[in-house]
Amino acid sequence: MAYPLIESPLFNTFWVDGKLLDRNSEEVKVFFEPTEEMTYYETVRIYRGVLLFLEDHLARLSKSVQGVENFPVDLEYIEKSLVEYLTGLNVGEYNGNMRIILTKTHL
């Protein structure tokens, strides 16, 4: 059975394929619908605006992909995108979680 990738987001913006998008955009809506596509995700804790243990999370995400579908994962790009996204949101001292989602069609 397929499940949505995102259940209850905190902010109304999403970083999808290198673009900052509104929650109601067509490109984001697919993440709220069930899918049969193989998905990989890591949930990273944000403490005072800092992504904790990010390198470990990204390494685990890459290892998961390599163990199943073996498509290329650009960890530097993902890390850069996460920083840009958080900077754009101006989260400051925010505490919470961020979910990183990869599929073969959405890297």
Tab-separated table of N, CA, C and O in Angstrom:
chain	number	residue	atom	x	y	z
A	1	MET	N	0.846	-1.193	0.000
A	1	MET	CA	0.000	0.000	0.000
A	1	MET	C	0.880	1.241	0.000
A	1	MET	O	1.875	1.320	0.706
A	2	ALA	N	0.516	2.210	-0.784
A	2	ALA	CA	1.291	3.445	-0.890
A	2	ALA	C	0.837	4.452	0.157
A	2	ALA	O	-0.328	4.478	0.553
A	3	TYR	N	1.768	5.261	0.615
A	3	TYR	CA	1.486	6.303	1.595
A	3	TYR	C	2.002	7.642	1.087
A	3	TYR	O	2.975	7.681	0.339
A	4	PRO	N	1.419	8.753	1.525
A	4	PRO	CA	1.960	10.060	1.158
A	4	PRO	C	3.347	10.235	1.758
A	4	PRO	O	3.654	9.676	2.808
A	5	LEU	N	4.189	11.010	1.104
A	5	LEU	CA	5.538	11.247	1.602
A	5	LEU	C	5.565	12.267	2.723
A	5	LEU	O	6.445	12.248	3.568
A	6	ILE	N	4.630	13.191	2.713
A	6	ILE	CA	4.599	14.255	3.707
A	6	ILE	C	3.213	14.254	4.354
A	6	ILE	O	2.210	14.289	3.663
A	7	GLU	N	3.190	14.212	5.680
A	7	GLU	CA	1.900	14.161	6.357
A	7	GLU	C	1.456	15.532	6.852
A	7	GLU	O	0.339	15.937	6.635
A	8	SER	N	2.305	16.231	7.575
A	8	SER	CA	1.902	17.507	8.177
A	8	SER	C	3.075	18.486	8.213
A	8	SER	O	3.787	18.568	9.198
A	9	PRO	N	3.274	19.218	7.145
A	9	PRO	CA	4.409	20.152	7.090
A	9	PRO	C	4.207	21.351	8.007
A	9	PRO	O	3.078	21.773	8.257
A	10	LEU	N	5.319	21.895	8.489
A	10	LEU	CA	5.254	23.059	9.358
A	10	LEU	C	5.169	24.351	8.553
A	10	LEU	O	4.420	25.248	8.872
A	11	PHE	N	5.961	24.434	7.498
A	11	PHE	CA	5.971	25.634	6.660
A	11	PHE	C	5.189	25.367	5.384
A	11	PHE	O	4.935	24.228	5.028
A	12	ASN	N	4.816	26.404	4.685
A	12	ASN	CA	4.059	26.251	3.445
A	12	ASN	C	4.929	26.355	2.210
A	12	ASN	O	4.425	26.610	1.121
A	13	THR	N	6.229	26.193	2.372
A	13	THR	CA	7.129	26.201	1.225
A	13	THR	C	7.949	24.925	1.219
A	13	THR	O	8.214	24.334	2.257
A	14	PHE	N	8.347	24.503	0.008
A	14	PHE	CA	9.101	23.279	-0.176
A	14	PHE	C	10.202	23.520	-1.187
A	14	PHE	O	10.042	24.304	-2.119
A	15	TRP	N	11.315	22.828	-1.014
A	15	TRP	CA	12.435	22.893	-1.946
A	15	TRP	C	12.344	21.628	-2.777
A	15	TRP	O	12.604	20.534	-2.277
A	16	VAL	N	11.952	21.767	-4.055
A	16	VAL	CA	11.757	20.616	-4.930
A	16	VAL	C	12.587	20.800	-6.187
A	16	VAL	O	12.416	21.780	-6.912
A	17	ASP	N	13.490	19.874	-6.422
A	17	ASP	CA	14.322	19.894	-7.623
A	17	ASP	C	14.999	21.250	-7.838
A	17	ASP	O	15.037	21.777	-8.947
A	18	GLY	N	15.484	21.834	-6.759
A	18	GLY	CA	16.232	23.089	-6.852
A	18	GLY	C	15.383	24.343	-6.898
A	18	GLY	O	15.892	25.430	-7.152
A	19	LYS	N	14.070	24.207	-6.647
A	19	LYS	CA	13.189	25.377	-6.679
A	19	LYS	C	12.412	25.487	-5.381
A	19	LYS	O	11.949	24.490	-4.835
A	20	LEU	N	12.264	26.714	-4.888
A	20	LEU	CA	11.436	26.985	-3.722
A	20	LEU	C	9.999	27.144	-4.201
A	20	LEU	O	9.702	28.010	-5.012
A	21	LEU	N	9.114	26.264	-3.712
A	21	LEU	CA	7.743	26.237	-4.202
A	21	LEU	C	6.745	26.363	-3.061
A	21	LEU	O	7.005	25.941	-1.938
A	22	ASP	N	5.586	26.884	-3.382
A	22	ASP	CA	4.483	26.979	-2.435
A	22	ASP	C	3.831	25.604	-2.277
A	22	ASP	O	3.795	24.810	-3.207
A	23	ARG	N	3.280	25.343	-1.129
A	23	ARG	CA	2.654	24.063	-0.817
A	23	ARG	C	1.534	23.711	-1.792
A	23	ARG	O	1.271	22.562	-2.088
A	24	ASN	N	0.869	24.708	-2.343
A	24	ASN	CA	-0.267	24.473	-3.234
A	24	ASN	C	0.117	24.323	-4.703
A	24	ASN	O	-0.761	24.126	-5.537
A	25	SER	N	1.402	24.412	-5.015
A	25	SER	CA	1.800	24.272	-6.416
A	25	SER	C	1.628	22.826	-6.874
A	25	SER	O	1.665	21.887	-6.074
A	26	GLU	N	1.415	22.652	-8.154
A	26	GLU	CA	1.204	21.311	-8.720
A	26	GLU	C	2.406	20.412	-8.464
A	26	GLU	O	2.249	19.212	-8.225
A	27	GLU	N	3.613	20.977	-8.512
A	27	GLU	CA	4.823	20.179	-8.316
A	27	GLU	C	4.950	19.646	-6.893
A	27	GLU	O	5.589	18.631	-6.660
A	28	VAL	N	4.325	20.307	-5.946
A	28	VAL	CA	4.390	19.882	-4.541
A	28	VAL	C	3.241	18.935	-4.193
A	28	VAL	O	3.398	18.026	-3.385
A	29	LYS	N	2.109	19.118	-4.817
A	29	LYS	CA	0.920	18.308	-4.490
A	29	LYS	C	1.181	16.804	-4.588
A	29	LYS	O	0.608	16.029	-3.829
A	30	VAL	N	2.062	16.389	-5.489
A	30	VAL	CA	2.323	14.958	-5.655
A	30	VAL	C	2.888	14.330	-4.385
A	30	VAL	O	2.718	13.133	-4.145
A	31	PHE	N	3.556	15.125	-3.543
A	31	PHE	CA	4.141	14.588	-2.327
A	31	PHE	C	3.103	14.355	-1.222
A	31	PHE	O	3.410	13.768	-0.194
A	32	PHE	N	1.897	14.818	-1.440
A	32	PHE	CA	0.824	14.621	-0.473
A	32	PHE	C	-0.138	13.516	-0.916
A	32	PHE	O	-1.142	13.273	-0.275
A	33	GLU	N	0.180	12.867	-2.014
A	33	GLU	CA	-0.655	11.796	-2.543
A	33	GLU	C	0.092	10.473	-2.439
A	33	GLU	O	1.316	10.440	-2.490
A	34	PRO	N	-0.631	9.383	-2.289
A	34	PRO	CA	0.028	8.074	-2.259
A	34	PRO	C	0.800	7.820	-3.554
A	34	PRO	O	0.409	8.282	-4.627
A	35	THR	N	1.894	7.099	-3.447
A	35	THR	CA	2.710	6.791	-4.616
A	35	THR	C	3.228	5.363	-4.530
A	35	THR	O	3.442	4.847	-3.433
A	36	GLU	N	3.415	4.760	-5.669
A	36	GLU	CA	4.021	3.426	-5.735
A	36	GLU	C	5.514	3.534	-6.045
A	36	GLU	O	6.216	2.533	-6.017
A	37	GLU	N	5.985	4.738	-6.345
A	37	GLU	CA	7.391	4.940	-6.673
A	37	GLU	C	8.253	4.689	-5.439
A	37	GLU	O	7.893	5.045	-4.323
A	38	MET	N	9.412	4.060	-5.647
A	38	MET	CA	10.344	3.815	-4.549
A	38	MET	C	10.845	5.166	-4.039
A	38	MET	O	11.263	6.008	-4.822
A	39	THR	N	10.732	5.369	-2.732
A	39	THR	CA	11.170	6.629	-2.130
A	39	THR	C	12.185	6.354	-1.035
A	39	THR	O	12.167	5.301	-0.386
A	40	TYR	N	13.065	7.320	-0.851
A	40	TYR	CA	14.099	7.254	0.181
A	40	TYR	C	14.018	8.555	0.957
A	40	TYR	O	13.917	9.620	0.356
A	41	TYR	N	14.071	8.454	2.280
A	41	TYR	CA	14.027	9.693	3.039
A	41	TYR	C	14.807	9.580	4.333
A	41	TYR	O	15.030	8.495	4.855
A	42	GLU	N	15.231	10.722	4.802
A	42	GLU	CA	15.873	10.885	6.099
A	42	GLU	C	15.212	12.073	6.766
A	42	GLU	O	14.917	13.084	6.116
A	43	THR	N	14.979	11.974	8.037
A	43	THR	CA	14.454	13.088	8.811
A	43	THR	C	15.585	13.622	9.677
A	43	THR	O	16.179	12.873	10.451
A	44	VAL	N	15.906	14.889	9.494
A	44	VAL	CA	17.033	15.514	10.175
A	44	VAL	C	16.509	16.486	11.218
A	44	VAL	O	15.618	17.296	10.938
A	45	ARG	N	17.054	16.408	12.395
A	45	ARG	CA	16.684	17.322	13.484
A	45	ARG	C	17.345	18.676	13.256
A	45	ARG	O	18.520	18.758	12.900
A	46	ILE	N	16.563	19.737	13.457
A	46	ILE	CA	17.079	21.103	13.399
A	46	ILE	C	17.062	21.645	14.821
A	46	ILE	O	16.019	21.640	15.485
A	47	TYR	N	18.220	22.064	15.308
A	47	TYR	CA	18.316	22.633	16.650
A	47	TYR	C	18.955	24.006	16.548
A	47	TYR	O	20.076	24.143	16.078
A	48	ARG	N	18.183	25.007	16.960
A	48	ARG	CA	18.632	26.398	16.861
A	48	ARG	C	19.104	26.741	15.451
A	48	ARG	O	20.123	27.389	15.254
A	49	GLY	N	18.361	26.261	14.485
A	49	GLY	CA	18.639	26.570	13.091
A	49	GLY	C	19.742	25.750	12.459
A	49	GLY	O	20.095	25.965	11.304
A	50	VAL	N	20.306	24.762	13.176
A	50	VAL	CA	21.408	23.946	12.670
A	50	VAL	C	20.916	22.525	12.408
A	50	VAL	O	20.258	21.925	13.259
A	51	LEU	N	21.257	21.989	11.240
A	51	LEU	CA	20.911	20.605	10.902
A	51	LEU	C	21.888	19.673	11.618
A	51	LEU	O	23.081	19.674	11.338
A	52	LEU	N	21.377	18.891	12.565
A	52	LEU	CA	22.237	18.033	13.386
A	52	LEU	C	22.601	16.734	12.664
A	52	LEU	O	21.754	16.100	12.045
A	53	PHE	N	23.871	16.371	12.752
A	53	PHE	CA	24.387	15.113	12.194
A	53	PHE	C	24.052	14.956	10.714
A	53	PHE	O	23.777	13.849	10.247
A	54	LEU	N	24.089	16.064	9.987
A	54	LEU	CA	23.682	16.047	8.583
A	54	LEU	C	24.516	15.077	7.754
A	54	LEU	O	23.977	14.328	6.941
A	55	GLU	N	25.828	15.063	7.958
A	55	GLU	CA	26.691	14.173	7.165
A	55	GLU	C	26.301	12.711	7.355
A	55	GLU	O	26.273	11.935	6.402
A	56	ASP	N	25.984	12.333	8.588
A	56	ASP	CA	25.558	10.954	8.860
A	56	ASP	C	24.241	10.630	8.154
A	56	ASP	O	24.084	9.550	7.579
A	57	HIS	N	23.307	11.565	8.202
A	57	HIS	CA	22.012	11.355	7.540
A	57	HIS	C	22.181	11.217	6.029
A	57	HIS	O	21.578	10.337	5.408
A	58	LEU	N	23.007	12.082	5.441
A	58	LEU	CA	23.207	12.029	3.995
A	58	LEU	C	23.917	10.745	3.584
A	58	LEU	O	23.581	10.145	2.552
A	59	ALA	N	24.883	10.304	4.374
A	59	ALA	CA	25.579	9.048	4.069
A	59	ALA	C	24.608	7.868	4.116
A	59	ALA	O	24.636	6.976	3.257
A	60	ARG	N	23.732	7.864	5.099
A	60	ARG	CA	22.743	6.791	5.230
A	60	ARG	C	21.750	6.824	4.057
A	60	ARG	O	21.370	5.784	3.517
A	61	LEU	N	21.345	8.022	3.656
A	61	LEU	CA	20.430	8.176	2.530
A	61	LEU	C	21.071	7.624	1.254
A	61	LEU	O	20.457	6.858	0.512
A	62	SER	N	22.311	7.993	1.013
A	62	SER	CA	23.027	7.515	-0.170
A	62	SER	C	23.192	5.996	-0.148
A	62	SER	O	22.991	5.316	-1.156
A	63	LYS	N	23.512	5.453	1.016
A	63	LYS	CA	23.679	4.002	1.148
A	63	LYS	C	22.371	3.271	0.859
A	63	LYS	O	22.366	2.215	0.227
A	64	SER	N	21.256	3.836	1.299
A	64	SER	CA	19.953	3.235	1.019
A	64	SER	C	19.679	3.176	-0.470
A	64	SER	O	19.223	2.153	-0.996
A	65	VAL	N	19.949	4.283	-1.165
A	65	VAL	CA	19.734	4.331	-2.611
A	65	VAL	C	20.636	3.321	-3.314
A	65	VAL	O	20.181	2.559	-4.168
A	66	GLN	N	21.911	3.294	-2.948
A	66	GLN	CA	22.860	2.394	-3.613
A	66	GLN	C	22.495	0.934	-3.392
A	66	GLN	O	22.759	0.088	-4.249
A	67	GLY	N	21.863	0.619	-2.265
A	67	GLY	CA	21.501	-0.756	-1.972
A	67	GLY	C	20.284	-1.261	-2.716
A	67	GLY	O	20.043	-2.463	-2.797
A	68	VAL	N	19.496	-0.333	-3.299
A	68	VAL	CA	18.252	-0.753	-3.953
A	68	VAL	C	18.255	-0.435	-5.448
A	68	VAL	O	18.171	-1.316	-6.282
A	69	GLU	N	18.343	0.852	-5.792
A	69	GLU	CA	18.224	1.244	-7.203
A	69	GLU	C	19.536	1.734	-7.814
A	69	GLU	O	19.653	1.824	-9.018
A	70	ASN	N	20.469	2.111	-6.992
A	70	ASN	CA	21.802	2.511	-7.428
A	70	ASN	C	21.810	3.628	-8.475
A	70	ASN	O	22.485	3.548	-9.498
A	71	PHE	N	21.045	4.699	-8.233
A	71	PHE	CA	21.148	5.881	-9.087
A	71	PHE	C	22.051	6.904	-8.389
A	71	PHE	O	22.236	6.846	-7.175
A	72	PRO	N	22.647	7.823	-9.145
A	72	PRO	CA	23.589	8.767	-8.540
A	72	PRO	C	22.896	9.741	-7.586
A	72	PRO	O	21.811	10.235	-7.872
A	73	VAL	N	23.542	9.998	-6.451
A	73	VAL	CA	23.038	10.928	-5.450
A	73	VAL	C	24.135	11.952	-5.185
A	73	VAL	O	25.230	11.588	-4.765
A	74	ASP	N	23.856	13.213	-5.463
A	74	ASP	CA	24.827	14.296	-5.264
A	74	ASP	C	24.653	14.871	-3.857
A	74	ASP	O	23.844	15.774	-3.637
A	75	LEU	N	25.414	14.348	-2.914
A	75	LEU	CA	25.273	14.758	-1.520
A	75	LEU	C	25.661	16.215	-1.299
A	75	LEU	O	25.053	16.897	-0.475
A	76	GLU	N	26.645	16.698	-2.027
A	76	GLU	CA	27.030	18.111	-1.904
A	76	GLU	C	25.896	19.023	-2.341
A	76	GLU	O	25.630	20.039	-1.706
A	77	TYR	N	25.225	18.656	-3.425
A	77	TYR	CA	24.095	19.444	-3.907
A	77	TYR	C	22.954	19.441	-2.885
A	77	TYR	O	22.338	20.467	-2.621
A	78	ILE	N	22.688	18.272	-2.308
A	78	ILE	CA	21.616	18.181	-1.311
A	78	ILE	C	21.948	19.054	-0.108
A	78	ILE	O	21.101	19.815	0.366
A	79	GLU	N	23.179	18.963	0.383
A	79	GLU	CA	23.574	19.777	1.541
A	79	GLU	C	23.468	21.269	1.226
A	79	GLU	O	22.918	22.040	2.018
A	80	LYS	N	23.956	21.670	0.067
A	80	LYS	CA	23.880	23.076	-0.346
A	80	LYS	C	22.418	23.525	-0.435
A	80	LYS	O	22.054	24.612	0.011
A	81	SER	N	21.555	22.680	-0.989
A	81	SER	CA	20.137	23.006	-1.126
A	81	SER	C	19.459	23.157	0.228
A	81	SER	O	18.636	24.057	0.425
A	82	LEU	N	19.802	22.281	1.175
A	82	LEU	CA	19.228	22.378	2.514
A	82	LEU	C	19.599	23.693	3.181
A	82	LEU	O	18.746	24.355	3.789
A	83	VAL	N	20.854	24.067	3.055
A	83	VAL	CA	21.311	25.326	3.653
A	83	VAL	C	20.604	26.503	2.992
A	83	VAL	O	20.135	27.421	3.670
A	84	GLU	N	20.496	26.491	1.669
A	84	GLU	CA	19.800	27.567	0.952
A	84	GLU	C	18.337	27.647	1.390
A	84	GLU	O	17.797	28.735	1.580
A	85	TYR	N	17.698	26.497	1.529
A	85	TYR	CA	16.298	26.459	1.935
A	85	TYR	C	16.120	27.049	3.328
A	85	TYR	O	15.281	27.922	3.543
A	86	LEU	N	16.932	26.610	4.274
A	86	LEU	CA	16.820	27.132	5.638
A	86	LEU	C	17.142	28.617	5.697
A	86	LEU	O	16.488	29.374	6.406
A	87	THR	N	18.142	29.044	4.943
A	87	THR	CA	18.494	30.460	4.904
A	87	THR	C	17.340	31.283	4.329
A	87	THR	O	17.001	32.337	4.855
A	88	GLY	N	16.721	30.763	3.279
A	88	GLY	CA	15.593	31.456	2.661
A	88	GLY	C	14.390	31.576	3.585
A	88	GLY	O	13.635	32.540	3.522
A	89	LEU	N	14.225	30.597	4.471
A	89	LEU	CA	13.112	30.643	5.418
A	89	LEU	C	13.415	31.527	6.615
A	89	LEU	O	12.520	31.859	7.383
A	90	ASN	N	14.698	31.876	6.768
A	90	ASN	CA	15.121	32.703	7.899
A	90	ASN	C	14.652	32.086	9.222
A	90	ASN	O	13.973	32.713	10.027
A	91	VAL	N	15.045	30.821	9.446
A	91	VAL	CA	14.559	30.078	10.605
A	91	VAL	C	15.195	30.507	11.921
A	91	VAL	O	14.654	30.232	12.987
A	92	GLY	N	16.345	31.158	11.862
A	92	GLY	CA	16.979	31.647	13.085
A	92	GLY	C	17.213	30.559	14.098
A	92	GLY	O	17.926	29.602	13.845
A	93	GLU	N	16.582	30.672	15.244
A	93	GLU	CA	16.771	29.724	16.352
A	93	GLU	C	15.745	28.592	16.327
A	93	GLU	O	15.456	27.991	17.358
A	94	TYR	N	15.198	28.296	15.184
A	94	TYR	CA	14.144	27.290	15.042
A	94	TYR	C	14.607	25.907	15.499
A	94	TYR	O	15.730	25.480	15.228
A	95	ASN	N	13.730	25.187	16.174
A	95	ASN	CA	13.930	23.786	16.536
A	95	ASN	C	12.828	22.970	15.878
A	95	ASN	O	11.652	23.319	15.982
A	96	GLY	N	13.192	21.901	15.212
A	96	GLY	CA	12.196	21.063	14.562
A	96	GLY	C	12.855	19.975	13.750
A	96	GLY	O	13.972	19.555	14.044
A	97	ASN	N	12.178	19.526	12.714
A	97	ASN	CA	12.673	18.447	11.853
A	97	ASN	C	12.518	18.832	10.393
A	97	ASN	O	11.619	19.591	10.040
A	98	MET	N	13.394	18.272	9.565
A	98	MET	CA	13.296	18.456	8.122
A	98	MET	C	13.398	17.092	7.474
A	98	MET	O	14.271	16.305	7.822
A	99	ARG	N	12.496	16.815	6.558
A	99	ARG	CA	12.533	15.543	5.839
A	99	ARG	C	13.147	15.747	4.461
A	99	ARG	O	12.713	16.599	3.700
A	100	ILE	N	14.155	14.953	4.165
A	100	ILE	CA	14.800	14.938	2.853
A	100	ILE	C	14.224	13.729	2.119
A	100	ILE	O	14.302	12.606	2.614
A	101	ILE	N	13.643	13.969	0.953
A	101	ILE	CA	13.013	12.893	0.192
A	101	ILE	C	13.664	12.790	-1.183
A	101	ILE	O	13.804	13.789	-1.882
A	102	LEU	N	14.065	11.583	-1.558
A	102	LEU	CA	14.614	11.320	-2.885
A	102	LEU	C	13.784	10.246	-3.575
A	102	LEU	O	13.360	9.284	-2.937
A	103	THR	N	13.579	10.433	-4.855
A	103	THR	CA	13.053	9.379	-5.710
A	103	THR	C	13.912	9.401	-6.963
A	103	THR	O	14.716	10.311	-7.155
A	104	LYS	N	13.738	8.428	-7.789
A	104	LYS	CA	14.541	8.400	-9.012
A	104	LYS	C	14.208	9.576	-9.926
A	104	LYS	O	15.046	10.063	-10.654
A	105	THR	N	12.974	10.078	-9.849
A	105	THR	CA	12.579	11.201	-10.704
A	105	THR	C	12.755	12.549	-10.018
A	105	THR	O	12.791	13.567	-10.682
A	106	HIS	N	12.834	12.576	-8.675
A	106	HIS	CA	13.024	13.827	-7.939
A	106	HIS	C	14.260	13.710	-7.070
A	106	HIS	O	14.223	13.176	-5.972
A	107	LEU	N	15.378	14.193	-7.598
A	107	LEU	CA	16.637	14.086	-6.871
A	107	LEU	C	16.858	15.347	-6.094
A	107	LEU	O	17.472	16.230	-6.307
